[in-house]
């Protein structure tokens, strides 16, 4: 085996940092553990990513000073705002930098709890979908009755019936999003030209929610097809465009960019690795993502807008990951970029993830 093979074959998260504590390498388990690609991790300050008792920066300084390994037994490790995880943390000097190995304790029980959580999530989603369907029926009757009553009203009474209609329609839109999020059917995938999907989304946005925005295209026309459900992919792009348009403080600029990057890989659901070289970026020049929600941006019901449902980006994340893709975001005031990384159609056919007839 070559060194890269050994590095990726390590059964635990492993990271190498340079003299400045910035990540220079991360293996596949580290990507999964931190929920970030190796590309996104590279250059990040490891003490800013991981919180441990006593401070990771202090432990790393001790390793450098002594030029000898340090092991933290049964220590509480936290990733961002996530709950603490009990871990064995091993740090050792390596060519001027530090090798960090993370060994989560009680892995079997944590995997079992994760399975239970997924089962509970599926049950909750199914219940929410059923409730959404049942609530929409009486809402339609309420809306219709309010419209009939309004025909013989005026003044403040008319305003009240209009409020009933407006709020009922808003609830229906929310319920439709819940139904979309609860759709557990597998994507109907086929070879799809990304630029056809982007053009449909762009034209739809410009005549609707993004009519006040300037949309710029920066496409790589040589991109090969991806293996995707075109309608679901269209929903992803529309949601990202709508998010960018709503974030803008007045007229703004949204840039749709595509390019090829063969360096990005993700771990598939069956444990194998897969390339995701086809890149879509949706960038806006808005105020950026509020820091208080940045760490939970793709979770359901997390929103930075007043009256926001918080389901749009959660749905985007769900669809992208069901397509064996990767979703990331970088944001600061004046520029926010959502990037979707997808596999080529040819790669998915070779890996038999789904046959053309399926």
Short mmCIF file of C-alpha atoms in Angstrom, two decimals:
data_model
loop_
_atom_site.label_atom_id
_atom_site.label_comp_id
_atom_site.label_asym_id
_atom_site.label_seq_id
_atom_site.Cartn_x
_atom_site.Cartn_y
_atom_site.Cartn_z
CA UNK A 1 0.00 0.00 0.00
CA UNK A 2 1.11 3.55 -0.66
CA UNK A 3 1.18 6.23 2.03
CA UNK A 4 -2.07 7.82 0.76
CA UNK A 5 -3.73 4.40 0.96
CA UNK A 6 -2.62 3.98 4.58
CA UNK A 7 -3.74 7.52 5.43
CA UNK A 8 -7.25 6.95 4.10
CA UNK A 9 -7.43 3.43 5.57
CA UNK A 10 -6.98 4.67 9.13
CA UNK A 11 -10.20 3.72 10.97
CA UNK A 12 -10.26 6.92 13.04
CA UNK A 13 -10.30 10.66 12.23
CA UNK A 14 -6.75 11.88 11.60
CA UNK A 15 -5.50 15.41 10.92
CA UNK A 16 -2.07 16.92 10.34
CA UNK A 17 -1.44 20.54 11.33
CA UNK A 18 1.51 22.79 10.52
CA UNK A 19 3.58 24.87 12.94
CA UNK A 20 0.79 27.47 13.04
CA UNK A 21 -1.88 24.89 14.07
CA UNK A 22 -3.57 25.13 10.66
CA UNK A 23 -4.81 21.91 9.07
CA UNK A 24 -2.68 20.70 6.15
CA UNK A 25 -4.24 17.23 5.73
CA UNK A 26 -7.38 15.36 6.82
CA UNK A 27 -8.38 11.78 6.04
CA UNK A 28 -11.84 10.48 5.11
CA UNK A 29 -12.98 9.65 8.66
CA UNK A 30 -11.96 13.17 9.73
CA UNK A 31 -14.14 14.62 6.95
CA UNK A 32 -17.09 12.56 8.19
CA UNK A 33 -16.42 13.34 11.87
CA UNK A 34 -16.17 17.11 11.29
CA UNK A 35 -18.77 17.14 8.49
CA UNK A 36 -16.44 19.09 6.21
CA UNK A 37 -14.45 18.19 3.11
CA UNK A 38 -10.65 17.98 3.28
CA UNK A 39 -10.55 21.01 1.01
CA UNK A 40 -12.68 23.04 3.44
CA UNK A 41 -10.61 21.87 6.41
CA UNK A 42 -7.27 22.76 4.82
CA UNK A 43 -6.01 26.03 6.26
CA UNK A 44 -8.49 26.08 9.15
CA UNK A 45 -7.21 26.56 12.71
CA UNK A 46 -7.72 23.20 14.42
CA UNK A 47 -8.14 24.75 17.93
CA UNK A 48 -11.00 26.82 16.48
CA UNK A 49 -12.70 23.69 15.14
CA UNK A 50 -12.34 21.48 18.21
CA UNK A 51 -12.91 22.46 21.84
CA UNK A 52 -11.35 20.25 24.52
CA UNK A 53 -10.83 20.54 28.25
CA UNK A 54 -7.92 22.88 28.89
CA UNK A 55 -7.89 24.20 25.33
CA UNK A 56 -6.52 22.37 22.29
CA UNK A 57 -4.03 25.18 21.53
CA UNK A 58 -2.42 24.65 24.95
CA UNK A 59 -2.14 20.89 24.39
CA UNK A 60 -0.57 21.41 20.95
CA UNK A 61 1.90 23.90 22.40
CA UNK A 62 2.89 21.27 24.99
CA UNK A 63 3.52 18.70 22.24
CA UNK A 64 5.82 21.13 20.42
CA UNK A 65 7.67 22.16 23.56
CA UNK A 66 8.34 18.59 24.68
CA UNK A 67 8.67 17.20 21.14
CA UNK A 68 6.85 14.12 22.40
CA UNK A 69 3.34 12.65 22.12
CA UNK A 70 0.48 13.61 24.41
CA UNK A 71 -2.67 11.56 24.96
CA UNK A 72 -5.85 12.94 26.50
CA UNK A 73 -7.88 10.09 28.02
CA UNK A 74 -11.65 10.27 28.32
CA UNK A 75 -11.75 13.95 27.39
CA UNK A 76 -14.82 15.95 26.38
CA UNK A 77 -14.50 17.13 22.79
CA UNK A 78 -16.94 19.51 21.14
CA UNK A 79 -17.32 20.42 17.46
CA UNK A 80 -18.79 23.92 17.17
CA UNK A 81 -22.05 24.02 19.13
CA UNK A 82 -22.61 20.25 19.06
CA UNK A 83 -22.90 18.27 22.30
CA UNK A 84 -19.71 17.00 23.94
CA UNK A 85 -18.28 13.67 22.75
CA UNK A 86 -16.08 11.57 25.05
CA UNK A 87 -12.87 10.82 23.17
CA UNK A 88 -9.31 9.60 23.40
CA UNK A 89 -7.20 12.32 21.77
CA UNK A 90 -3.69 11.42 20.61
CA UNK A 91 -1.26 14.15 19.48
CA UNK A 92 2.27 13.49 18.25
CA UNK A 93 4.99 15.65 16.64
CA UNK A 94 5.33 15.05 12.91
CA UNK A 95 7.90 16.85 10.75
CA UNK A 96 7.51 20.24 12.37
CA UNK A 97 3.76 19.85 12.67
CA UNK A 98 1.44 17.68 14.73
CA UNK A 99 -0.51 14.52 13.94
CA UNK A 100 -3.86 14.41 15.78
CA UNK A 101 -5.83 11.16 16.07
CA UNK A 102 -9.36 11.19 17.49
CA UNK A 103 -10.81 8.00 18.94
CA UNK A 104 -14.46 8.50 19.97
CA UNK A 105 -15.46 6.26 22.87
CA UNK A 106 -18.45 3.92 22.88
CA UNK A 107 -18.67 4.06 19.09
CA UNK A 108 -21.04 1.11 18.83
CA UNK A 109 -23.65 2.66 21.10
CA UNK A 110 -23.33 6.03 19.34
CA UNK A 111 -23.93 4.37 15.97
CA UNK A 112 -26.96 2.57 17.42
CA UNK A 113 -28.35 5.83 18.79
CA UNK A 114 -27.74 7.44 15.38
CA UNK A 115 -29.79 4.65 13.79
CA UNK A 116 -32.57 5.18 16.31
CA UNK A 117 -32.44 8.92 15.63
CA UNK A 118 -32.80 8.33 11.88
CA UNK A 119 -35.75 6.00 12.51
CA UNK A 120 -37.36 8.58 14.81
CA UNK A 121 -36.71 11.29 12.22
CA UNK A 122 -38.43 9.23 9.53
CA UNK A 123 -41.44 8.69 11.82
CA UNK A 124 -41.61 12.41 12.64
CA UNK A 125 -41.34 13.33 8.97
CA UNK A 126 -44.13 10.88 8.09
CA UNK A 127 -46.37 12.31 10.81
CA UNK A 128 -45.64 15.88 9.69
CA UNK A 129 -46.45 14.99 6.09
CA UNK A 130 -49.77 13.41 7.10
CA UNK A 131 -50.70 16.42 9.24
CA UNK A 132 -49.77 18.82 6.45
CA UNK A 133 -52.07 16.98 4.05
CA UNK A 134 -54.97 16.93 6.54
CA UNK A 135 -54.61 20.60 7.53
CA UNK A 136 -54.60 21.83 3.92
CA UNK A 137 -58.14 20.58 3.29
CA UNK A 138 -59.93 22.65 5.97
CA UNK A 139 -57.69 25.62 5.15
CA UNK A 140 -59.01 25.59 1.60
CA UNK A 141 -62.56 25.77 3.00
CA UNK A 142 -61.64 28.61 5.37
CA UNK A 143 -60.03 30.57 2.52
CA UNK A 144 -63.04 30.07 0.25
CA UNK A 145 -65.50 31.07 2.99
CA UNK A 146 -63.52 34.22 3.80
CA UNK A 147 -63.49 35.21 0.12
CA UNK A 148 -67.26 34.74 -0.16
CA UNK A 149 -67.89 36.78 3.02
CA UNK A 150 -65.60 39.58 1.77
CA UNK A 151 -67.87 40.17 -1.26
CA UNK A 152 -70.43 41.89 0.99
CA UNK A 153 -68.02 43.71 3.31
CA UNK A 154 -66.09 46.96 3.30
CA UNK A 155 -63.69 48.91 5.49
CA UNK A 156 -62.16 47.18 8.50
CA UNK A 157 -64.32 44.06 8.09
CA UNK A 158 -62.96 43.60 4.55
CA UNK A 159 -59.41 44.00 5.84
CA UNK A 160 -60.02 41.23 8.37
CA UNK A 161 -61.24 38.76 5.74
CA UNK A 162 -58.28 39.64 3.51
CA UNK A 163 -56.01 38.92 6.48
CA UNK A 164 -57.66 35.49 6.89
CA UNK A 165 -57.06 34.71 3.20
CA UNK A 166 -53.45 35.96 3.25
CA UNK A 167 -52.50 34.05 6.39
CA UNK A 168 -54.26 30.89 5.20
CA UNK A 169 -52.28 30.97 1.97
CA UNK A 170 -49.06 31.51 3.93
CA UNK A 171 -49.81 28.43 6.04
CA UNK A 172 -50.53 26.40 2.90
CA UNK A 173 -47.12 27.34 1.48
CA UNK A 174 -45.46 26.24 4.72
CA UNK A 175 -47.36 22.94 4.64
CA UNK A 176 -46.28 22.37 1.04
CA UNK A 177 -42.66 22.79 2.13
CA UNK A 178 -43.22 20.26 4.93
CA UNK A 179 -44.63 17.81 2.37
CA UNK A 180 -41.59 18.32 0.13
CA UNK A 181 -39.22 17.78 3.05
CA UNK A 182 -41.11 14.64 4.02
CA UNK A 183 -40.92 13.09 0.55
CA UNK A 184 -38.76 9.98 1.12
CA UNK A 185 -38.90 8.69 -2.46
CA UNK A 186 -35.55 8.11 -4.16
CA UNK A 187 -34.60 10.66 -6.86
CA UNK A 188 -35.46 9.63 -10.43
CA UNK A 189 -31.96 10.12 -11.75
CA UNK A 190 -30.72 10.37 -15.32
CA UNK A 191 -28.00 12.21 -17.24
CA UNK A 192 -28.73 15.94 -16.83
CA UNK A 193 -27.12 19.02 -18.36
CA UNK A 194 -26.50 21.38 -15.44
CA UNK A 195 -26.78 24.47 -17.58
CA UNK A 196 -30.27 23.51 -18.78
CA UNK A 197 -31.38 23.34 -15.13
CA UNK A 198 -29.65 26.61 -14.26
CA UNK A 199 -31.24 28.39 -17.23
CA UNK A 200 -34.73 27.24 -16.18
CA UNK A 201 -34.10 28.41 -12.62
CA UNK A 202 -32.67 31.76 -13.74
CA UNK A 203 -35.62 32.57 -16.02
CA UNK A 204 -38.14 31.59 -13.35
CA UNK A 205 -36.36 33.69 -10.71
CA UNK A 206 -36.14 36.80 -12.90
CA UNK A 207 -39.88 36.94 -13.52
CA UNK A 208 -40.68 36.32 -9.85
CA UNK A 209 -38.86 36.63 -6.54
CA UNK A 210 -35.57 37.87 -8.06
CA UNK A 211 -37.00 40.49 -10.41
CA UNK A 212 -35.17 43.21 -8.43
CA UNK A 213 -31.82 41.42 -8.71
CA UNK A 214 -29.13 41.27 -11.40
CA UNK A 215 -28.26 37.67 -12.30
CA UNK A 216 -24.82 37.05 -13.79
CA UNK A 217 -23.78 33.80 -15.50
CA UNK A 218 -20.22 32.49 -15.37
CA UNK A 219 -20.46 29.04 -16.95
CA UNK A 220 -17.93 26.45 -18.03
CA UNK A 221 -19.63 25.17 -21.21
CA UNK A 222 -17.46 22.02 -21.27
CA UNK A 223 -19.01 20.46 -18.14
CA UNK A 224 -20.22 16.87 -18.69
CA UNK A 225 -23.69 15.79 -17.51
CA UNK A 226 -24.44 14.89 -13.91
CA UNK A 227 -26.57 11.94 -12.73
CA UNK A 228 -29.56 13.59 -11.11
CA UNK A 229 -33.29 14.10 -10.88
CA UNK A 230 -33.72 17.29 -12.97
CA UNK A 231 -36.84 18.46 -11.10
CA UNK A 232 -35.21 18.03 -7.69
CA UNK A 233 -32.04 19.76 -8.90
CA UNK A 234 -34.17 22.63 -10.21
CA UNK A 235 -35.78 22.90 -6.75
CA UNK A 236 -32.31 23.12 -5.16
CA UNK A 237 -31.18 25.98 -7.42
CA UNK A 238 -34.48 27.84 -7.06
CA UNK A 239 -34.26 27.62 -3.26
CA UNK A 240 -30.70 28.96 -3.26
CA UNK A 241 -31.64 31.78 -5.64
CA UNK A 242 -34.65 32.67 -3.50
CA UNK A 243 -32.49 32.63 -0.37
CA UNK A 244 -30.00 34.99 -2.04
CA UNK A 245 -32.73 37.33 -3.30
CA UNK A 246 -34.43 37.54 0.10
CA UNK A 247 -31.11 38.18 1.85
CA UNK A 248 -30.39 41.21 -0.33
CA UNK A 249 -30.97 44.61 1.19
CA UNK A 250 -32.56 46.15 -1.88
CA UNK A 251 -31.39 45.48 -5.47
CA UNK A 252 -28.32 43.27 -5.57
CA UNK A 253 -26.28 40.89 -7.67
CA UNK A 254 -26.43 37.10 -7.82
CA UNK A 255 -23.75 35.18 -9.69
CA UNK A 256 -24.35 31.67 -11.03
CA UNK A 257 -21.01 29.98 -11.67
CA UNK A 258 -20.09 26.49 -12.85
CA UNK A 259 -16.66 24.90 -13.06
CA UNK A 260 -14.81 21.58 -12.83
CA UNK A 261 -12.74 20.55 -9.78
CA UNK A 262 -11.47 16.98 -9.77
CA UNK A 263 -9.89 17.29 -6.29
CA UNK A 264 -13.17 17.03 -4.36
CA UNK A 265 -14.35 13.63 -3.12
CA UNK A 266 -17.09 12.50 -0.75
CA UNK A 267 -17.73 9.29 1.13
CA UNK A 268 -20.78 7.54 -0.29
CA UNK A 269 -23.51 5.98 1.82
CA UNK A 270 -22.09 2.49 1.11
CA UNK A 271 -18.70 3.55 2.50
CA UNK A 272 -16.93 3.94 -0.84
CA UNK A 273 -15.37 7.18 -2.01
CA UNK A 274 -16.69 9.15 -4.96
CA UNK A 275 -15.54 12.15 -6.97
CA UNK A 276 -17.81 15.20 -7.11
CA UNK A 277 -16.08 17.34 -9.75
CA UNK A 278 -19.09 19.28 -11.10
CA UNK A 279 -19.44 22.55 -9.20
CA UNK A 280 -22.35 25.01 -9.02
CA UNK A 281 -21.93 28.21 -7.05
CA UNK A 282 -24.70 30.66 -6.14
CA UNK A 283 -23.10 33.85 -4.82
CA UNK A 284 -24.74 37.04 -3.61
CA UNK A 285 -23.49 40.41 -2.37
CA UNK A 286 -25.87 40.58 0.61
CA UNK A 287 -25.09 41.15 4.29
CA UNK A 288 -23.96 37.58 4.97
CA UNK A 289 -25.27 34.82 7.24
CA UNK A 290 -25.94 35.79 10.89
CA UNK A 291 -23.21 34.18 13.04
CA UNK A 292 -25.73 32.78 15.51
CA UNK A 293 -27.24 30.43 12.88
CA UNK A 294 -24.18 29.74 10.72
CA UNK A 295 -23.40 26.44 12.45
CA UNK A 296 -26.96 25.07 12.06
CA UNK A 297 -27.87 26.60 8.72
CA UNK A 298 -29.01 23.38 7.02
CA UNK A 299 -31.09 22.08 9.92
CA UNK A 300 -34.91 22.26 9.69
CA UNK A 301 -36.65 25.33 11.14
CA UNK A 302 -33.43 27.38 11.40
CA UNK A 303 -33.94 30.73 9.67
CA UNK A 304 -32.31 34.15 9.76
CA UNK A 305 -35.41 35.91 8.43
CA UNK A 306 -38.50 37.05 10.26
CA UNK A 307 -41.37 34.69 9.38
CA UNK A 308 -38.89 32.36 7.64
CA UNK A 309 -39.77 28.64 7.82
CA UNK A 310 -36.19 27.37 7.87
CA UNK A 311 -37.12 24.49 5.54
CA UNK A 312 -35.67 25.78 2.26
CA UNK A 313 -31.99 25.12 2.99
CA UNK A 314 -32.81 21.92 4.88
CA UNK A 315 -34.54 20.66 1.73
CA UNK A 316 -31.53 21.72 -0.37
CA UNK A 317 -29.21 19.73 1.91
CA UNK A 318 -31.49 16.68 1.82
CA UNK A 319 -31.66 16.61 -1.99
CA UNK A 320 -27.94 17.22 -2.55
CA UNK A 321 -26.92 14.42 -0.19
CA UNK A 322 -29.45 12.04 -1.76
CA UNK A 323 -27.59 12.70 -5.02
CA UNK A 324 -24.25 11.66 -3.43
CA UNK A 325 -23.18 15.30 -3.59
CA UNK A 326 -21.67 17.84 -1.22
CA UNK A 327 -23.08 21.17 -0.07
CA UNK A 328 -20.98 23.92 1.50
CA UNK A 329 -21.24 27.62 2.24
CA UNK A 330 -18.79 30.47 2.84
CA UNK A 331 -20.12 33.78 4.09
CA UNK A 332 -18.98 37.19 5.23
CA UNK A 333 -20.60 40.62 4.90
CA UNK A 334 -20.83 41.48 1.22
CA UNK A 335 -20.41 37.95 -0.12
CA UNK A 336 -22.12 34.62 0.53
CA UNK A 337 -21.40 31.60 -1.66
CA UNK A 338 -23.31 28.32 -1.64
CA UNK A 339 -21.52 25.57 -3.53
CA UNK A 340 -23.05 22.31 -4.77
CA UNK A 341 -20.60 19.55 -5.75
CA UNK A 342 -22.05 16.72 -7.85
CA UNK A 343 -20.76 13.53 -9.52
CA UNK A 344 -20.50 13.04 -13.25
CA UNK A 345 -23.14 10.82 -14.85
CA UNK A 346 -20.40 8.57 -16.22
CA UNK A 347 -18.90 8.04 -12.74
CA UNK A 348 -22.24 7.02 -11.24
CA UNK A 349 -22.90 4.59 -14.09
CA UNK A 350 -19.49 2.98 -13.57
CA UNK A 351 -20.16 2.59 -9.85
CA UNK A 352 -23.60 1.07 -10.52
CA UNK A 353 -25.24 3.41 -8.05
CA UNK A 354 -28.30 3.32 -10.27
CA UNK A 355 -28.87 1.84 -13.68
CA UNK A 356 -30.23 3.99 -16.55
CA UNK A 357 -33.42 1.89 -16.45
CA UNK A 358 -33.81 2.38 -12.64
#
